[in-house]
PDB file of C-alpha atoms in Angstrom:
ATOM      1  CA  UNK A   1      17.879  11.398   7.972  1.00 47.00           C
ATOM      2  CA  UNK A   2      21.424  12.440   8.683  1.00 47.00           C
ATOM      3  CA  UNK A   3      23.176  15.265   6.803  1.00 45.00           C
ATOM      4  CA  UNK A   4      24.837  12.872   4.336  1.00 50.00           C
ATOM      5  CA  UNK A   5      21.668  10.730   4.002  1.00 66.00           C
ATOM      6  CA  UNK A   6      19.996  12.871   1.357  1.00 72.00           C
ATOM      7  CA  UNK A   7      19.109  10.337  -1.296  1.00 76.00           C
ATOM      8  CA  UNK A   8      18.518  11.901  -4.729  1.00 77.00           C
ATOM      9  CA  UNK A   9      16.233   9.057  -5.788  1.00 82.00           C
ATOM     10  CA  UNK A  10      14.132   9.436  -2.618  1.00 84.00           C
ATOM     11  CA  UNK A  11      13.850  13.188  -3.185  1.00 83.00           C
ATOM     12  CA  UNK A  12      12.844  12.717  -6.845  1.00 83.00           C
ATOM     13  CA  UNK A  13      10.255  10.122  -5.846  1.00 86.00           C
ATOM     14  CA  UNK A  14       8.652  12.688  -3.529  1.00 89.00           C
ATOM     15  CA  UNK A  15       8.186  15.303  -6.243  1.00 87.00           C
ATOM     16  CA  UNK A  16       4.522  15.204  -7.184  1.00 90.00           C
ATOM     17  CA  UNK A  17       2.381  17.095  -9.670  1.00 88.00           C
ATOM     18  CA  UNK A  18      -0.486  19.223  -8.424  1.00 90.00           C
ATOM     19  CA  UNK A  19      -2.344  21.814 -10.513  1.00 91.00           C
ATOM     20  CA  UNK A  20       0.221  21.402 -13.264  1.00 88.00           C
ATOM     21  CA  UNK A  21       3.176  22.188 -10.992  1.00 90.00           C
ATOM     22  CA  UNK A  22       5.964  19.991  -9.648  1.00 89.00           C
ATOM     23  CA  UNK A  23       5.762  20.159  -5.850  1.00 92.00           C
ATOM     24  CA  UNK A  24       6.904  18.511  -2.632  1.00 91.00           C
ATOM     25  CA  UNK A  25       4.601  17.952   0.328  1.00 94.00           C
ATOM     26  CA  UNK A  26       5.272  19.552   3.685  1.00 94.00           C
ATOM     27  CA  UNK A  27       5.563  16.171   5.432  1.00 93.00           C
ATOM     28  CA  UNK A  28       8.277  14.961   3.017  1.00 92.00           C
ATOM     29  CA  UNK A  29      10.179  18.225   3.389  1.00 92.00           C
ATOM     30  CA  UNK A  30       9.871  18.043   7.179  1.00 92.00           C
ATOM     31  CA  UNK A  31      11.398  14.571   7.096  1.00 90.00           C
ATOM     32  CA  UNK A  32      14.306  15.846   4.996  1.00 88.00           C
ATOM     33  CA  UNK A  33      14.833  18.889   7.235  1.00 87.00           C
ATOM     34  CA  UNK A  34      14.563  16.633  10.293  1.00 87.00           C
ATOM     35  CA  UNK A  35      11.785  18.690  11.870  1.00 89.00           C
ATOM     36  CA  UNK A  36       8.141  17.989  12.625  1.00 91.00           C
ATOM     37  CA  UNK A  37       5.647  18.938   9.926  1.00 92.00           C
ATOM     38  CA  UNK A  38       3.908  21.348  12.297  1.00 92.00           C
ATOM     39  CA  UNK A  39       7.232  23.120  13.005  1.00 91.00           C
ATOM     40  CA  UNK A  40       7.857  23.571   9.283  1.00 93.00           C
ATOM     41  CA  UNK A  41       4.329  24.857   8.675  1.00 93.00           C
ATOM     42  CA  UNK A  42       4.508  27.187  11.685  1.00 93.00           C
ATOM     43  CA  UNK A  43       7.692  28.742  10.276  1.00 92.00           C
ATOM     44  CA  UNK A  44       5.937  29.209   6.938  1.00 93.00           C
ATOM     45  CA  UNK A  45       2.863  30.816   8.547  1.00 93.00           C
ATOM     46  CA  UNK A  46       5.122  33.209  10.516  1.00 93.00           C
ATOM     47  CA  UNK A  47       6.742  34.250   7.220  1.00 93.00           C
ATOM     48  CA  UNK A  48       3.735  33.933   4.913  1.00 94.00           C
ATOM     49  CA  UNK A  49       4.725  37.048   2.916  1.00 94.00           C
ATOM     50  CA  UNK A  50       7.681  35.031   1.585  1.00 92.00           C
ATOM     51  CA  UNK A  51       5.379  32.371   0.126  1.00 93.00           C
ATOM     52  CA  UNK A  52       3.135  33.744  -2.621  1.00 93.00           C
ATOM     53  CA  UNK A  53       0.703  31.406  -4.375  1.00 91.00           C
ATOM     54  CA  UNK A  54       3.277  30.305  -6.973  1.00 92.00           C
ATOM     55  CA  UNK A  55       5.597  29.145  -4.143  1.00 94.00           C
ATOM     56  CA  UNK A  56       3.107  27.000  -2.209  1.00 94.00           C
ATOM     57  CA  UNK A  57      -0.300  25.397  -2.597  1.00 93.00           C
ATOM     58  CA  UNK A  58      -2.615  24.418   0.241  1.00 93.00           C
ATOM     59  CA  UNK A  59      -4.171  21.234  -1.087  1.00 93.00           C
ATOM     60  CA  UNK A  60      -7.929  20.860  -1.266  1.00 91.00           C
ATOM     61  CA  UNK A  61      -9.557  17.836   0.344  1.00 91.00           C
ATOM     62  CA  UNK A  62     -10.107  16.343  -3.125  1.00 90.00           C
ATOM     63  CA  UNK A  63      -6.458  16.867  -4.164  1.00 90.00           C
ATOM     64  CA  UNK A  64      -5.220  15.352  -0.916  1.00 90.00           C
ATOM     65  CA  UNK A  65      -7.590  12.405  -1.297  1.00 87.00           C
ATOM     66  CA  UNK A  66      -6.257  11.723  -4.810  1.00 86.00           C
ATOM     67  CA  UNK A  67      -2.627  12.035  -3.665  1.00 85.00           C
ATOM     68  CA  UNK A  68      -3.275   9.776  -0.666  1.00 84.00           C
ATOM     69  CA  UNK A  69      -4.525   7.080  -3.026  1.00 83.00           C
ATOM     70  CA  UNK A  70      -1.457   7.488  -5.256  1.00 77.00           C
ATOM     71  CA  UNK A  71       1.055   7.374  -2.405  1.00 72.00           C
ATOM     72  CA  UNK A  72      -0.757   4.890  -0.186  1.00 68.00           C
ATOM     73  CA  UNK A  73      -1.326   7.080   2.875  1.00 60.00           C
ATOM     74  CA  UNK A  74      -4.013   5.997   5.312  1.00 54.00           C
ATOM     75  CA  UNK A  75      -7.247   7.884   5.694  1.00 50.00           C
ATOM     76  CA  UNK A  76      -5.976   9.433   8.936  1.00 48.00           C
ATOM     77  CA  UNK A  77      -4.597  12.273   6.775  1.00 45.00           C
ATOM     78  CA  UNK A  78      -1.061  10.979   7.026  1.00 48.00           C
ATOM     79  CA  UNK A  79      -0.294  12.837  10.232  1.00 50.00           C
ATOM     80  CA  UNK A  80      -1.792  16.145   9.107  1.00 52.00           C
ATOM     81  CA  UNK A  81      -4.518  16.180  11.733  1.00 60.00           C
ATOM     82  CA  UNK A  82      -6.957  19.011  11.132  1.00 71.00           C
ATOM     83  CA  UNK A  83      -4.888  20.870   8.517  1.00 80.00           C
ATOM     84  CA  UNK A  84      -4.600  19.997   4.867  1.00 90.00           C
ATOM     85  CA  UNK A  85      -1.053  19.484   3.563  1.00 93.00           C
ATOM     86  CA  UNK A  86       0.916  22.250   1.928  1.00 94.00           C
ATOM     87  CA  UNK A  87       2.715  21.545  -1.330  1.00 94.00           C
ATOM     88  CA  UNK A  88       5.798  23.648  -2.129  1.00 95.00           C
ATOM     89  CA  UNK A  89       7.017  24.442  -5.635  1.00 92.00           C
ATOM     90  CA  UNK A  90      10.728  24.620  -6.443  1.00 88.00           C
ATOM     91  CA  UNK A  91      10.730  28.328  -5.540  1.00 90.00           C
ATOM     92  CA  UNK A  92       8.899  27.599  -2.289  1.00 91.00           C
ATOM     93  CA  UNK A  93      11.464  24.960  -1.354  1.00 88.00           C
ATOM     94  CA  UNK A  94      14.264  27.451  -2.022  1.00 85.00           C
ATOM     95  CA  UNK A  95      12.514  29.973   0.234  1.00 87.00           C
ATOM     96  CA  UNK A  96      12.201  27.422   3.058  1.00 87.00           C
ATOM     97  CA  UNK A  97      15.928  27.608   3.796  1.00 78.00           C
ATOM     98  CA  UNK A  98      15.524  31.291   4.659  1.00 81.00           C
ATOM     99  CA  UNK A  99      12.801  30.610   7.218  1.00 85.00           C
ATOM    100  CA  UNK A 100      14.270  27.438   8.742  1.00 83.00           C
ATOM    101  CA  UNK A 101      17.813  28.878   9.075  1.00 75.00           C
ATOM    102  CA  UNK A 102      19.889  25.795   9.699  1.00 77.00           C
ATOM    103  CA  UNK A 103      22.867  24.172   7.978  1.00 78.00           C
ATOM    104  CA  UNK A 104      20.670  21.154   7.386  1.00 80.00           C
ATOM    105  CA  UNK A 105      18.044  23.313   5.642  1.00 79.00           C
ATOM    106  CA  UNK A 106      20.637  24.811   3.305  1.00 77.00           C
ATOM    107  CA  UNK A 107      22.088  21.385   2.405  1.00 80.00           C
ATOM    108  CA  UNK A 108      18.655  19.855   1.874  1.00 83.00           C
ATOM    109  CA  UNK A 109      17.554  22.772  -0.321  1.00 80.00           C
ATOM    110  CA  UNK A 110      20.613  22.402  -2.535  1.00 81.00           C
ATOM    111  CA  UNK A 111      19.805  18.730  -3.107  1.00 82.00           C
ATOM    112  CA  UNK A 112      16.103  19.356  -3.693  1.00 84.00           C
ATOM    113  CA  UNK A 113      16.758  22.131  -6.208  1.00 82.00           C
ATOM    114  CA  UNK A 114      19.185  19.799  -8.012  1.00 83.00           C
ATOM    115  CA  UNK A 115      16.455  17.142  -8.152  1.00 83.00           C
ATOM    116  CA  UNK A 116      13.950  19.631  -9.608  1.00 82.00           C
ATOM    117  CA  UNK A 117      16.511  20.749 -12.210  1.00 83.00           C
ATOM    118  CA  UNK A 118      17.308  17.136 -13.170  1.00 83.00           C
ATOM    119  CA  UNK A 119      13.605  16.336 -13.560  1.00 80.00           C
ATOM    120  CA  UNK A 120      13.135  19.400 -15.753  1.00 80.00           C
ATOM    121  CA  UNK A 121      16.131  18.405 -17.914  1.00 82.00           C
ATOM    122  CA  UNK A 122      14.801  14.850 -18.270  1.00 79.00           C
ATOM    123  CA  UNK A 123      11.382  16.203 -19.250  1.00 77.00           C
ATOM    124  CA  UNK A 124      12.978  18.325 -22.003  1.00 76.00           C
ATOM    125  CA  UNK A 125      14.858  15.290 -23.355  1.00 76.00           C
ATOM    126  CA  UNK A 126      11.656  13.213 -23.410  1.00 75.00           C
ATOM    127  CA  UNK A 127       9.743  16.015 -25.112  1.00 76.00           C
ATOM    128  CA  UNK A 128      12.476  16.220 -27.773  1.00 77.00           C
ATOM    129  CA  UNK A 129      12.266  12.487 -28.426  1.00 75.00           C
ATOM    130  CA  UNK A 130       8.494  12.653 -28.644  1.00 73.00           C
ATOM    131  CA  UNK A 131       8.714  15.483 -31.190  1.00 78.00           C
ATOM    132  CA  UNK A 132      11.194  13.492 -33.296  1.00 79.00           C
ATOM    133  CA  UNK A 133       8.894  10.437 -33.260  1.00 74.00           C
ATOM    134  CA  UNK A 134       5.958  12.588 -34.373  1.00 76.00           C
ATOM    135  CA  UNK A 135       8.070  13.972 -37.232  1.00 78.00           C
ATOM    136  CA  UNK A 136       9.049  10.456 -38.364  1.00 74.00           C
ATOM    137  CA  UNK A 137       5.414   9.325 -38.220  1.00 71.00           C
ATOM    138  CA  UNK A 138       4.371  12.400 -40.211  1.00 73.00           C
ATOM    139  CA  UNK A 139       7.026  11.785 -42.868  1.00 74.00           C
ATOM    140  CA  UNK A 140       5.967   8.135 -43.237  1.00 71.00           C
ATOM    141  CA  UNK A 141       2.292   8.962 -43.659  1.00 72.00           C
ATOM    142  CA  UNK A 142       1.087   7.937 -47.084  1.00 71.00           C
ATOM    143  CA  UNK A 143       4.012   5.602 -47.644  1.00 74.00           C
ATOM    144  CA  UNK A 144       2.280   2.574 -46.142  1.00 72.00           C
ATOM    145  CA  UNK A 145       0.978   1.282 -49.471  1.00 76.00           C
ATOM    146  CA  UNK A 146       4.292   1.945 -51.236  1.00 77.00           C
ATOM    147  CA  UNK A 147       6.189   0.074 -48.543  1.00 75.00           C
ATOM    148  CA  UNK A 148       3.754  -2.865 -48.846  1.00 73.00           C
ATOM    149  CA  UNK A 149       4.285  -2.897 -52.649  1.00 79.00           C
ATOM    150  CA  UNK A 150       8.065  -2.985 -52.170  1.00 81.00           C
ATOM    151  CA  UNK A 151       7.762  -5.957 -49.823  1.00 75.00           C
ATOM    152  CA  UNK A 152       5.406  -7.691 -52.287  1.00 80.00           C
ATOM    153  CA  UNK A 153       7.932  -7.224 -55.132  1.00 83.00           C
ATOM    154  CA  UNK A 154      10.764  -8.529 -52.979  1.00 81.00           C
ATOM    155  CA  UNK A 155       8.702 -11.608 -52.045  1.00 78.00           C
ATOM    156  CA  UNK A 156       7.882 -12.241 -55.721  1.00 79.00           C
ATOM    157  CA  UNK A 157      11.570 -11.996 -56.649  1.00 78.00           C
ATOM    158  CA  UNK A 158      12.465 -14.469 -53.892  1.00 73.00           C
ATOM    159  CA  UNK A 159       9.780 -16.920 -55.049  1.00 70.00           C
ATOM    160  CA  UNK A 160      10.994 -16.668 -58.655  1.00 70.00           C
ATOM    161  CA  UNK A 161      14.542 -17.365 -57.529  1.00 62.00           C
ATOM    162  CA  UNK A 162      13.350 -20.510 -55.730  1.00 58.00           C
ATOM    163  CA  UNK A 163      11.678 -22.013 -58.855  1.00 58.00           C
ATOM    164  CA  UNK A 164      13.937 -24.630 -60.526  1.00 57.00           C
ATOM    165  CA  UNK A 165      15.578 -23.319 -63.673  1.00 57.00           C
ATOM    166  CA  UNK A 166      13.961 -24.434 -66.927  1.00 58.00           C
ATOM    167  CA  UNK A 167      16.204 -26.210 -69.343  1.00 60.00           C
ATOM    168  CA  UNK A 168      16.625 -24.488 -72.630  1.00 60.00           C
ATOM    169  CA  UNK A 169      17.880 -26.052 -75.837  1.00 61.00           C
ATOM    170  CA  UNK A 170      18.014 -29.457 -77.517  1.00 64.00           C
ATOM    171  CA  UNK A 171      18.553 -32.573 -75.466  1.00 65.00           C
ATOM    172  CA  UNK A 172      19.234 -35.791 -77.375  1.00 70.00           C
ATOM    173  CA  UNK A 173      17.283 -38.923 -76.473  1.00 73.00           C
ATOM    174  CA  UNK A 174      19.151 -41.495 -74.571  1.00 73.00           C
ATOM    175  CA  UNK A 175      19.076 -45.040 -75.956  1.00 64.00           C
TER     176      UNK A 175
END
């Protein structure tokens, strides 16, 4: 990927959820930074004190197996060889620019952080809508029978209106 090739949609599609955290895999980040995965991971290992457990997660074999099924990676570990992938949280991604030290790393990190922020904002909007729907459902509880009675009365009124009017009064016989 070239410097101007950072596609927001591609970045957002690479944000996954592991152990309840939004993360990006080392191989996707390496592609964005235009480095090999092993180079990225080597830089992280050399600066491991900058990556506490809330910044990065080394996936278990089970987690990686589940993710591989979700993303369609072959059983050859998706190019990870003998090491399990590392997943970086938003804070871990921000820290990567300090260990990779390139203009590309800074630009990529800006775009990735924006993608994380946008996803968080979207999640808040969806949670708000879900809360409003729950409130509406709660307020309508117990009104089901009343609403049915209203519809029944309306139907009865419509049927009565369709009956032909009855003639009232005296009508002389015709000869």
